[in-house]
Amino acid sequence: EIEYYTLVVYGYLMMFVGPLNIVANILSAALLLTKELRNPFNVILCLMCLDPVVPLLLRVSMVYRNLGMTECSETSVTYSLALHSMIELFSWPI
């Protein structure tokens, strides 16, 4: 029962906080790359801002994709879903 509620809370948090985090990281990177702030240290900070965006984007897309799945059939569980799940699983740092 605790595992179920953990997944529910994670799903809701990922649905709402994930896109906000992606937007905030992209805006931070854009701010750090302005002409006035561009120096080697800020470029490194920009790369650190953009580092979690791709895995987070994959996680959020997986949560939204799972929301639409109401059944387990041949039409809903496809090769692309399995490939997306594998990429999402192996892109997140442990």
PDB file of N, CA and C in Angstrom:
ATOM      1  N   GLU A   1       0.824  -1.190   0.000  1.00  0.00           N
ATOM      2  CA  GLU A   1       0.000   0.000   0.000  1.00  0.00           C
ATOM      3  C   GLU A   1       0.870   1.256   0.000  1.00  0.00           C
ATOM      4  N   ILE A   2       1.974   1.227   0.726  1.00  0.00           N
ATOM      5  CA  ILE A   2       2.864   2.386   0.745  1.00  0.00           C
ATOM      6  C   ILE A   2       3.484   2.591  -0.630  1.00  0.00           C
ATOM      7  N   GLU A   3       3.820   1.488  -1.303  1.00  0.00           N
ATOM      8  CA  GLU A   3       4.408   1.600  -2.636  1.00  0.00           C
ATOM      9  C   GLU A   3       3.425   2.235  -3.612  1.00  0.00           C
ATOM     10  N   TYR A   4       2.153   1.886  -3.509  1.00  0.00           N
ATOM     11  CA  TYR A   4       1.134   2.471  -4.381  1.00  0.00           C
ATOM     12  C   TYR A   4       1.058   3.981  -4.176  1.00  0.00           C
ATOM     13  N   TYR A   5       0.990   4.415  -2.924  1.00  0.00           N
ATOM     14  CA  TYR A   5       0.889   5.850  -2.652  1.00  0.00           C
ATOM     15  C   TYR A   5       2.172   6.588  -3.029  1.00  0.00           C
ATOM     16  N   THR A   6       3.299   5.916  -2.911  1.00  0.00           N
ATOM     17  CA  THR A   6       4.552   6.520  -3.350  1.00  0.00           C
ATOM     18  C   THR A   6       4.515   6.785  -4.845  1.00  0.00           C
ATOM     19  N   LEU A   7       4.022   5.828  -5.621  1.00  0.00           N
ATOM     20  CA  LEU A   7       3.924   6.022  -7.067  1.00  0.00           C
ATOM     21  C   LEU A   7       2.918   7.107  -7.420  1.00  0.00           C
ATOM     22  N   VAL A   8       1.818   7.189  -6.685  1.00  0.00           N
ATOM     23  CA  VAL A   8       0.813   8.219  -6.950  1.00  0.00           C
ATOM     24  C   VAL A   8       1.389   9.604  -6.668  1.00  0.00           C
ATOM     25  N   VAL A   9       2.043   9.754  -5.524  1.00  0.00           N
ATOM     26  CA  VAL A   9       2.637  11.053  -5.177  1.00  0.00           C
ATOM     27  C   VAL A   9       3.727  11.414  -6.177  1.00  0.00           C
ATOM     28  N   TYR A  10       4.567  10.443  -6.555  1.00  0.00           N
ATOM     29  CA  TYR A  10       5.617  10.687  -7.539  1.00  0.00           C
ATOM     30  C   TYR A  10       5.019  11.113  -8.873  1.00  0.00           C
ATOM     31  N   GLY A  11       3.950  10.457  -9.286  1.00  0.00           N
ATOM     32  CA  GLY A  11       3.313  10.809 -10.553  1.00  0.00           C
ATOM     33  C   GLY A  11       2.770  12.222 -10.551  1.00  0.00           C
ATOM     34  N   TYR A  12       2.075  12.610  -9.482  1.00  0.00           N
ATOM     35  CA  TYR A  12       1.539  13.967  -9.414  1.00  0.00           C
ATOM     36  C   TYR A  12       2.647  15.009  -9.308  1.00  0.00           C
ATOM     37  N   LEU A  13       3.672  14.721  -8.522  1.00  0.00           N
ATOM     38  CA  LEU A  13       4.785  15.665  -8.433  1.00  0.00           C
ATOM     39  C   LEU A  13       5.484  15.813  -9.774  1.00  0.00           C
ATOM     40  N   MET A  14       5.697  14.690 -10.454  1.00  0.00           N
ATOM     41  CA  MET A  14       6.384  14.741 -11.736  1.00  0.00           C
ATOM     42  C   MET A  14       5.541  15.453 -12.789  1.00  0.00           C
ATOM     43  N   MET A  15       4.220  15.339 -12.685  1.00  0.00           N
ATOM     44  CA  MET A  15       3.348  16.009 -13.658  1.00  0.00           C
ATOM     45  C   MET A  15       3.413  17.522 -13.534  1.00  0.00           C
ATOM     46  N   PHE A  16       3.489  18.032 -12.318  1.00  0.00           N
ATOM     47  CA  PHE A  16       3.417  19.472 -12.118  1.00  0.00           C
ATOM     48  C   PHE A  16       4.783  20.115 -11.881  1.00  0.00           C
ATOM     49  N   VAL A  17       5.641  19.471 -11.124  1.00  0.00           N
ATOM     50  CA  VAL A  17       6.931  20.062 -10.792  1.00  0.00           C
ATOM     51  C   VAL A  17       7.949  19.830 -11.912  1.00  0.00           C
ATOM     52  N   GLY A  18       7.846  18.714 -12.611  1.00  0.00           N
ATOM     53  CA  GLY A  18       8.791  18.393 -13.678  1.00  0.00           C
ATOM     54  C   GLY A  18       8.847  19.439 -14.777  1.00  0.00           C
ATOM     55  N   PRO A  19       7.707  19.806 -15.387  1.00  0.00           N
ATOM     56  CA  PRO A  19       7.755  20.846 -16.425  1.00  0.00           C
ATOM     57  C   PRO A  19       8.251  22.196 -15.902  1.00  0.00           C
ATOM     58  N   LEU A  20       7.911  22.535 -14.667  1.00  0.00           N
ATOM     59  CA  LEU A  20       8.416  23.785 -14.086  1.00  0.00           C
ATOM     60  C   LEU A  20       9.934  23.742 -13.935  1.00  0.00           C
ATOM     61  N   ASN A  21      10.452  22.599 -13.543  1.00  0.00           N
ATOM     62  CA  ASN A  21      11.893  22.436 -13.398  1.00  0.00           C
ATOM     63  C   ASN A  21      12.591  22.543 -14.749  1.00  0.00           C
ATOM     64  N   ILE A  22      12.008  21.956 -15.776  1.00  0.00           N
ATOM     65  CA  ILE A  22      12.596  22.033 -17.112  1.00  0.00           C
ATOM     66  C   ILE A  22      12.649  23.477 -17.588  1.00  0.00           C
ATOM     67  N   VAL A  23      11.548  24.201 -17.432  1.00  0.00           N
ATOM     68  CA  VAL A  23      11.497  25.603 -17.861  1.00  0.00           C
ATOM     69  C   VAL A  23      12.491  26.443 -17.061  1.00  0.00           C
ATOM     70  N   ALA A  24      12.563  26.220 -15.757  1.00  0.00           N
ATOM     71  CA  ALA A  24      13.491  26.987 -14.918  1.00  0.00           C
ATOM     72  C   ALA A  24      14.941  26.727 -15.307  1.00  0.00           C
ATOM     73  N   ASN A  25      15.279  25.480 -15.607  1.00  0.00           N
ATOM     74  CA  ASN A  25      16.651  25.173 -16.013  1.00  0.00           C
ATOM     75  C   ASN A  25      16.991  25.810 -17.349  1.00  0.00           C
ATOM     76  N   ILE A  26      16.060  25.794 -18.288  1.00  0.00           N
ATOM     77  CA  ILE A  26      16.321  26.404 -19.592  1.00  0.00           C
ATOM     78  C   ILE A  26      16.444  27.919 -19.461  1.00  0.00           C
ATOM     79  N   LEU A  27      15.596  28.544 -18.648  1.00  0.00           N
ATOM     80  CA  LEU A  27      15.702  29.991 -18.433  1.00  0.00           C
ATOM     81  C   LEU A  27      17.009  30.354 -17.724  1.00  0.00           C
ATOM     82  N   SER A  28      17.431  29.541 -16.774  1.00  0.00           N
ATOM     83  CA  SER A  28      18.709  29.790 -16.094  1.00  0.00           C
ATOM     84  C   SER A  28      19.872  29.694 -17.073  1.00  0.00           C
ATOM     85  N   ALA A  29      19.829  28.697 -17.942  1.00  0.00           N
ATOM     86  CA  ALA A  29      20.890  28.550 -18.936  1.00  0.00           C
ATOM     87  C   ALA A  29      20.892  29.728 -19.902  1.00  0.00           C
ATOM     88  N   ALA A  30      19.712  30.179 -20.317  1.00  0.00           N
ATOM     89  CA  ALA A  30      19.635  31.331 -21.221  1.00  0.00           C
ATOM     90  C   ALA A  30      20.167  32.589 -20.541  1.00  0.00           C
ATOM     91  N   LEU A  31      19.870  32.759 -19.274  1.00  0.00           N
ATOM     92  CA  LEU A  31      20.366  33.919 -18.536  1.00  0.00           C
ATOM     93  C   LEU A  31      21.883  33.881 -18.411  1.00  0.00           C
ATOM     94  N   LEU A  32      22.429  32.703 -18.135  1.00  0.00           N
ATOM     95  CA  LEU A  32      23.878  32.590 -17.974  1.00  0.00           C
ATOM     96  C   LEU A  32      24.633  32.770 -19.284  1.00  0.00           C
ATOM     97  N   LEU A  33      23.951  32.615 -20.407  1.00  0.00           N
ATOM     98  CA  LEU A  33      24.621  32.766 -21.700  1.00  0.00           C
ATOM     99  C   LEU A  33      24.420  34.142 -22.328  1.00  0.00           C
ATOM    100  N   THR A  34      23.858  35.085 -21.571  1.00  0.00           N
ATOM    101  CA  THR A  34      23.754  36.444 -22.107  1.00  0.00           C
ATOM    102  C   THR A  34      25.154  37.027 -22.242  1.00  0.00           C
ATOM    103  N   LYS A  35      25.273  38.046 -23.082  1.00  0.00           N
ATOM    104  CA  LYS A  35      26.582  38.614 -23.389  1.00  0.00           C
ATOM    105  C   LYS A  35      27.276  39.179 -22.140  1.00  0.00           C
ATOM    106  N   GLU A  36      26.494  39.771 -21.240  1.00  0.00           N
ATOM    107  CA  GLU A  36      27.084  40.383 -20.047  1.00  0.00           C
ATOM    108  C   GLU A  36      27.588  39.340 -19.049  1.00  0.00           C
ATOM    109  N   LEU A  37      26.976  38.187 -19.017  1.00  0.00           N
ATOM    110  CA  LEU A  37      27.336  37.163 -18.033  1.00  0.00           C
ATOM    111  C   LEU A  37      28.195  36.036 -18.598  1.00  0.00           C
ATOM    112  N   ARG A  38      28.521  36.096 -19.864  1.00  0.00           N
ATOM    113  CA  ARG A  38      29.242  34.978 -20.475  1.00  0.00           C
ATOM    114  C   ARG A  38      30.719  35.008 -20.075  1.00  0.00           C
ATOM    115  N   ASN A  39      31.117  34.024 -19.323  1.00  0.00           N
ATOM    116  CA  ASN A  39      32.521  33.771 -18.996  1.00  0.00           C
ATOM    117  C   ASN A  39      32.667  32.261 -18.815  1.00  0.00           C
ATOM    118  N   PRO A  40      33.880  31.748 -18.725  1.00  0.00           N
ATOM    119  CA  PRO A  40      34.041  30.287 -18.658  1.00  0.00           C
ATOM    120  C   PRO A  40      33.304  29.628 -17.486  1.00  0.00           C
ATOM    121  N   PHE A  41      33.289  30.278 -16.336  1.00  0.00           N
ATOM    122  CA  PHE A  41      32.610  29.694 -15.186  1.00  0.00           C
ATOM    123  C   PHE A  41      31.105  29.611 -15.427  1.00  0.00           C
ATOM    124  N   ASN A  42      30.514  30.650 -15.991  1.00  0.00           N
ATOM    125  CA  ASN A  42      29.072  30.641 -16.248  1.00  0.00           C
ATOM    126  C   ASN A  42      28.695  29.666 -17.361  1.00  0.00           C
ATOM    127  N   VAL A  43      29.596  29.420 -18.290  1.00  0.00           N
ATOM    128  CA  VAL A  43      29.327  28.404 -19.316  1.00  0.00           C
ATOM    129  C   VAL A  43      29.255  27.024 -18.665  1.00  0.00           C
ATOM    130  N   ILE A  44      30.143  26.773 -17.707  1.00  0.00           N
ATOM    131  CA  ILE A  44      30.090  25.501 -16.974  1.00  0.00           C
ATOM    132  C   ILE A  44      28.793  25.408 -16.176  1.00  0.00           C
ATOM    133  N   LEU A  45      28.395  26.509 -15.532  1.00  0.00           N
ATOM    134  CA  LEU A  45      27.125  26.517 -14.806  1.00  0.00           C
ATOM    135  C   LEU A  45      25.944  26.283 -15.743  1.00  0.00           C
ATOM    136  N   CYS A  46      26.023  26.845 -16.942  1.00  0.00           N
ATOM    137  CA  CYS A  46      24.958  26.642 -17.936  1.00  0.00           C
ATOM    138  C   CYS A  46      24.846  25.170 -18.305  1.00  0.00           C
ATOM    139  N   LEU A  47      25.978  24.530 -18.525  1.00  0.00           N
ATOM    140  CA  LEU A  47      25.951  23.098 -18.844  1.00  0.00           C
ATOM    141  C   LEU A  47      25.403  22.284 -17.679  1.00  0.00           C
ATOM    142  N   MET A  48      25.699  22.717 -16.459  1.00  0.00           N
ATOM    143  CA  MET A  48      25.148  22.024 -15.291  1.00  0.00           C
ATOM    144  C   MET A  48      23.640  22.235 -15.188  1.00  0.00           C
ATOM    145  N   CYS A  49      23.145  23.379 -15.659  1.00  0.00           N
ATOM    146  CA  CYS A  49      21.691  23.617 -15.680  1.00  0.00           C
ATOM    147  C   CYS A  49      21.008  22.725 -16.706  1.00  0.00           C
ATOM    148  N   LEU A  50      21.667  22.520 -17.837  1.00  0.00           N
ATOM    149  CA  LEU A  50      21.043  21.754 -18.917  1.00  0.00           C
ATOM    150  C   LEU A  50      21.217  20.247 -18.754  1.00  0.00           C
ATOM    151  N   ASP A  51      22.113  19.821 -17.877  1.00  0.00           N
ATOM    152  CA  ASP A  51      22.374  18.394 -17.699  1.00  0.00           C
ATOM    153  C   ASP A  51      21.135  17.599 -17.287  1.00  0.00           C
ATOM    154  N   PRO A  52      20.325  18.031 -16.320  1.00  0.00           N
ATOM    155  CA  PRO A  52      19.168  17.207 -15.930  1.00  0.00           C
ATOM    156  C   PRO A  52      17.941  17.377 -16.818  1.00  0.00           C
ATOM    157  N   VAL A  53      18.009  18.234 -17.831  1.00  0.00           N
ATOM    158  CA  VAL A  53      16.811  18.518 -18.627  1.00  0.00           C
ATOM    159  C   VAL A  53      16.381  17.304 -19.450  1.00  0.00           C
ATOM    160  N   VAL A  54      17.315  16.638 -20.108  1.00  0.00           N
ATOM    161  CA  VAL A  54      16.942  15.520 -20.987  1.00  0.00           C
ATOM    162  C   VAL A  54      16.362  14.343 -20.196  1.00  0.00           C
ATOM    163  N   PRO A  55      17.028  13.871 -19.122  1.00  0.00           N
ATOM    164  CA  PRO A  55      16.390  12.786 -18.356  1.00  0.00           C
ATOM    165  C   PRO A  55      15.056  13.195 -17.739  1.00  0.00           C
ATOM    166  N   LEU A  56      14.964  14.444 -17.290  1.00  0.00           N
ATOM    167  CA  LEU A  56      13.713  14.913 -16.702  1.00  0.00           C
ATOM    168  C   LEU A  56      12.620  14.997 -17.761  1.00  0.00           C
ATOM    169  N   LEU A  57      12.986  15.419 -18.957  1.00  0.00           N
ATOM    170  CA  LEU A  57      12.016  15.465 -20.054  1.00  0.00           C
ATOM    171  C   LEU A  57      11.519  14.067 -20.394  1.00  0.00           C
ATOM    172  N   LEU A  58      12.414  13.096 -20.383  1.00  0.00           N
ATOM    173  CA  LEU A  58      12.006  11.715 -20.637  1.00  0.00           C
ATOM    174  C   LEU A  58      11.096  11.195 -19.526  1.00  0.00           C
ATOM    175  N   ARG A  59      11.420  11.523 -18.265  1.00  0.00           N
ATOM    176  CA  ARG A  59      10.576  11.088 -17.146  1.00  0.00           C
ATOM    177  C   ARG A  59       9.188  11.692 -17.230  1.00  0.00           C
ATOM    178  N   VAL A  60       9.126  12.989 -17.480  1.00  0.00           N
ATOM    179  CA  VAL A  60       7.826  13.666 -17.545  1.00  0.00           C
ATOM    180  C   VAL A  60       7.005  13.118 -18.705  1.00  0.00           C
ATOM    181  N   SER A  61       7.653  12.894 -19.852  1.00  0.00           N
ATOM    182  CA  SER A  61       6.904  12.354 -20.990  1.00  0.00           C
ATOM    183  C   SER A  61       6.398  10.948 -20.692  1.00  0.00           C
ATOM    184  N   MET A  62       7.154  10.174 -19.916  1.00  0.00           N
ATOM    185  CA  MET A  62       6.699   8.831 -19.549  1.00  0.00           C
ATOM    186  C   MET A  62       5.491   8.902 -18.621  1.00  0.00           C
ATOM    187  N   VAL A  63       5.500   9.851 -17.682  1.00  0.00           N
ATOM    188  CA  VAL A  63       4.355  10.005 -16.778  1.00  0.00           C
ATOM    189  C   VAL A  63       3.116  10.390 -17.572  1.00  0.00           C
ATOM    190  N   TYR A  64       3.249  11.357 -18.487  1.00  0.00           N
ATOM    191  CA  TYR A  64       2.097  11.763 -19.291  1.00  0.00           C
ATOM    192  C   TYR A  64       1.638  10.646 -20.225  1.00  0.00           C
ATOM    193  N   ARG A  65       2.588   9.869 -20.728  1.00  0.00           N
ATOM    194  CA  ARG A  65       2.210   8.765 -21.612  1.00  0.00           C
ATOM    195  C   ARG A  65       1.464   7.678 -20.841  1.00  0.00           C
ATOM    196  N   ASN A  66       1.883   7.411 -19.618  1.00  0.00           N
ATOM    197  CA  ASN A  66       1.202   6.401 -18.801  1.00  0.00           C
ATOM    198  C   ASN A  66      -0.173   6.853 -18.352  1.00  0.00           C
ATOM    199  N   LEU A  67      -0.407   8.152 -18.306  1.00  0.00           N
ATOM    200  CA  LEU A  67      -1.736   8.645 -17.945  1.00  0.00           C
ATOM    201  C   LEU A  67      -2.780   8.222 -18.970  1.00  0.00           C
ATOM    202  N   GLY A  68      -2.389   8.186 -20.232  1.00  0.00           N
ATOM    203  CA  GLY A  68      -3.330   7.844 -21.287  1.00  0.00           C
ATOM    204  C   GLY A  68      -3.575   6.362 -21.446  1.00  0.00           C
ATOM    205  N   MET A  69      -2.764   5.542 -20.802  1.00  0.00           N
ATOM    206  CA  MET A  69      -2.929   4.093 -20.939  1.00  0.00           C
ATOM    207  C   MET A  69      -3.925   3.593 -19.906  1.00  0.00           C
ATOM    208  N   THR A  70      -5.055   3.129 -20.361  1.00  0.00           N
ATOM    209  CA  THR A  70      -6.063   2.605 -19.445  1.00  0.00           C
ATOM    210  C   THR A  70      -6.155   1.091 -19.510  1.00  0.00           C
ATOM    211  N   GLU A  71      -5.547   0.509 -20.531  1.00  0.00           N
ATOM    212  CA  GLU A  71      -5.620  -0.940 -20.677  1.00  0.00           C
ATOM    213  C   GLU A  71      -4.283  -1.460 -21.186  1.00  0.00           C
ATOM    214  N   CYS A  72      -4.097  -2.733 -21.073  1.00  0.00           N
ATOM    215  CA  CYS A  72      -2.902  -3.384 -21.577  1.00  0.00           C
ATOM    216  C   CYS A  72      -3.317  -4.263 -22.753  1.00  0.00           C
ATOM    217  N   SER A  73      -3.138  -3.734 -23.942  1.00  0.00           N
ATOM    218  CA  SER A  73      -3.508  -4.489 -25.138  1.00  0.00           C
ATOM    219  C   SER A  73      -2.392  -4.360 -26.168  1.00  0.00           C
ATOM    220  N   GLU A  74      -2.565  -5.036 -27.291  1.00  0.00           N
ATOM    221  CA  GLU A  74      -1.553  -4.994 -28.339  1.00  0.00           C
ATOM    222  C   GLU A  74      -1.432  -3.610 -28.960  1.00  0.00           C
ATOM    223  N   THR A  75      -2.497  -2.842 -28.921  1.00  0.00           N
ATOM    224  CA  THR A  75      -2.445  -1.509 -29.520  1.00  0.00           C
ATOM    225  C   THR A  75      -1.871  -0.463 -28.575  1.00  0.00           C
ATOM    226  N   SER A  76      -1.981  -0.684 -27.267  1.00  0.00           N
ATOM    227  CA  SER A  76      -1.490   0.327 -26.328  1.00  0.00           C
ATOM    228  C   SER A  76      -0.047   0.077 -25.891  1.00  0.00           C
ATOM    229  N   VAL A  77       0.376  -1.166 -25.835  1.00  0.00           N
ATOM    230  CA  VAL A  77       1.747  -1.486 -25.452  1.00  0.00           C
ATOM    231  C   VAL A  77       2.505  -1.818 -26.727  1.00  0.00           C
ATOM    232  N   THR A  78       3.304  -0.864 -27.182  1.00  0.00           N
ATOM    233  CA  THR A  78       3.975  -1.007 -28.467  1.00  0.00           C
ATOM    234  C   THR A  78       5.484  -1.058 -28.281  1.00  0.00           C
ATOM    235  N   TYR A  79       6.164  -1.293 -29.390  1.00  0.00           N
ATOM    236  CA  TYR A  79       7.626  -1.306 -29.382  1.00  0.00           C
ATOM    237  C   TYR A  79       8.174   0.069 -29.015  1.00  0.00           C
ATOM    238  N   SER A  80       7.528   1.126 -29.490  1.00  0.00           N
ATOM    239  CA  SER A  80       8.013   2.471 -29.172  1.00  0.00           C
ATOM    240  C   SER A  80       7.883   2.765 -27.681  1.00  0.00           C
ATOM    241  N   LEU A  81       6.842   2.263 -27.047  1.00  0.00           N
ATOM    242  CA  LEU A  81       6.697   2.446 -25.600  1.00  0.00           C
ATOM    243  C   LEU A  81       7.795   1.698 -24.856  1.00  0.00           C
ATOM    244  N   ALA A  82       8.108   0.494 -25.290  1.00  0.00           N
ATOM    245  CA  ALA A  82       9.182  -0.271 -24.653  1.00  0.00           C
ATOM    246  C   ALA A  82      10.532   0.415 -24.853  1.00  0.00           C
ATOM    247  N   LEU A  83      10.769   0.931 -26.044  1.00  0.00           N
ATOM    248  CA  LEU A  83      12.015   1.642 -26.319  1.00  0.00           C
ATOM    249  C   LEU A  83      12.103   2.919 -25.488  1.00  0.00           C
ATOM    250  N   HIS A  84      10.994   3.643 -25.404  1.00  0.00           N
ATOM    251  CA  HIS A  84      10.953   4.862 -24.590  1.00  0.00           C
ATOM    252  C   HIS A  84      11.217   4.529 -23.125  1.00  0.00           C
ATOM    253  N   SER A  85      10.658   3.437 -22.636  1.00  0.00           N
ATOM    254  CA  SER A  85      10.874   3.028 -21.245  1.00  0.00           C
ATOM    255  C   SER A  85      12.336   2.684 -20.990  1.00  0.00           C
ATOM    256  N   MET A  86      12.966   2.002 -21.930  1.00  0.00           N
ATOM    257  CA  MET A  86      14.370   1.647 -21.760  1.00  0.00           C
ATOM    258  C   MET A  86      15.259   2.881 -21.773  1.00  0.00           C
ATOM    259  N   ILE A  87      15.010   3.793 -22.696  1.00  0.00           N
ATOM    260  CA  ILE A  87      15.810   5.019 -22.755  1.00  0.00           C
ATOM    261  C   ILE A  87      15.615   5.832 -21.485  1.00  0.00           C
ATOM    262  N   GLU A  88      14.384   5.925 -21.036  1.00  0.00           N
ATOM    263  CA  GLU A  88      14.083   6.689 -19.818  1.00  0.00           C
ATOM    264  C   GLU A  88      14.736   6.050 -18.599  1.00  0.00           C
ATOM    265  N   LEU A  89      14.740   4.748 -18.529  1.00  0.00           N
ATOM    266  CA  LEU A  89      15.320   4.044 -17.388  1.00  0.00           C
ATOM    267  C   LEU A  89      16.830   4.215 -17.344  1.00  0.00           C
ATOM    268  N   PHE A  90      17.493   4.102 -18.487  1.00  0.00           N
ATOM    269  CA  PHE A  90      18.950   4.136 -18.502  1.00  0.00           C
ATOM    270  C   PHE A  90      19.526   5.542 -18.612  1.00  0.00           C
ATOM    271  N   SER A  91      18.687   6.551 -18.794  1.00  0.00           N
ATOM    272  CA  SER A  91      19.212   7.914 -18.878  1.00  0.00           C
ATOM    273  C   SER A  91      19.255   8.595 -17.525  1.00  0.00           C
ATOM    274  N   TRP A  92      18.538   8.069 -16.544  1.00  0.00           N
ATOM    275  CA  TRP A  92      18.481   8.713 -15.232  1.00  0.00           C
ATOM    276  C   TRP A  92      19.680   8.271 -14.407  1.00  0.00           C
ATOM    277  N   PRO A  93      20.457   9.203 -13.876  1.00  0.00           N
ATOM    278  CA  PRO A  93      21.629   8.797 -13.076  1.00  0.00           C
ATOM    279  C   PRO A  93      21.211   8.124 -11.772  1.00  0.00           C
ATOM    280  N   ILE A  94      21.979   7.163 -11.387  1.00  0.00           N
ATOM    281  CA  ILE A  94      21.668   6.406 -10.161  1.00  0.00           C
ATOM    282  C   ILE A  94      22.329   7.051  -8.973  1.00  0.00           C
TER     283      ILE A  94
END
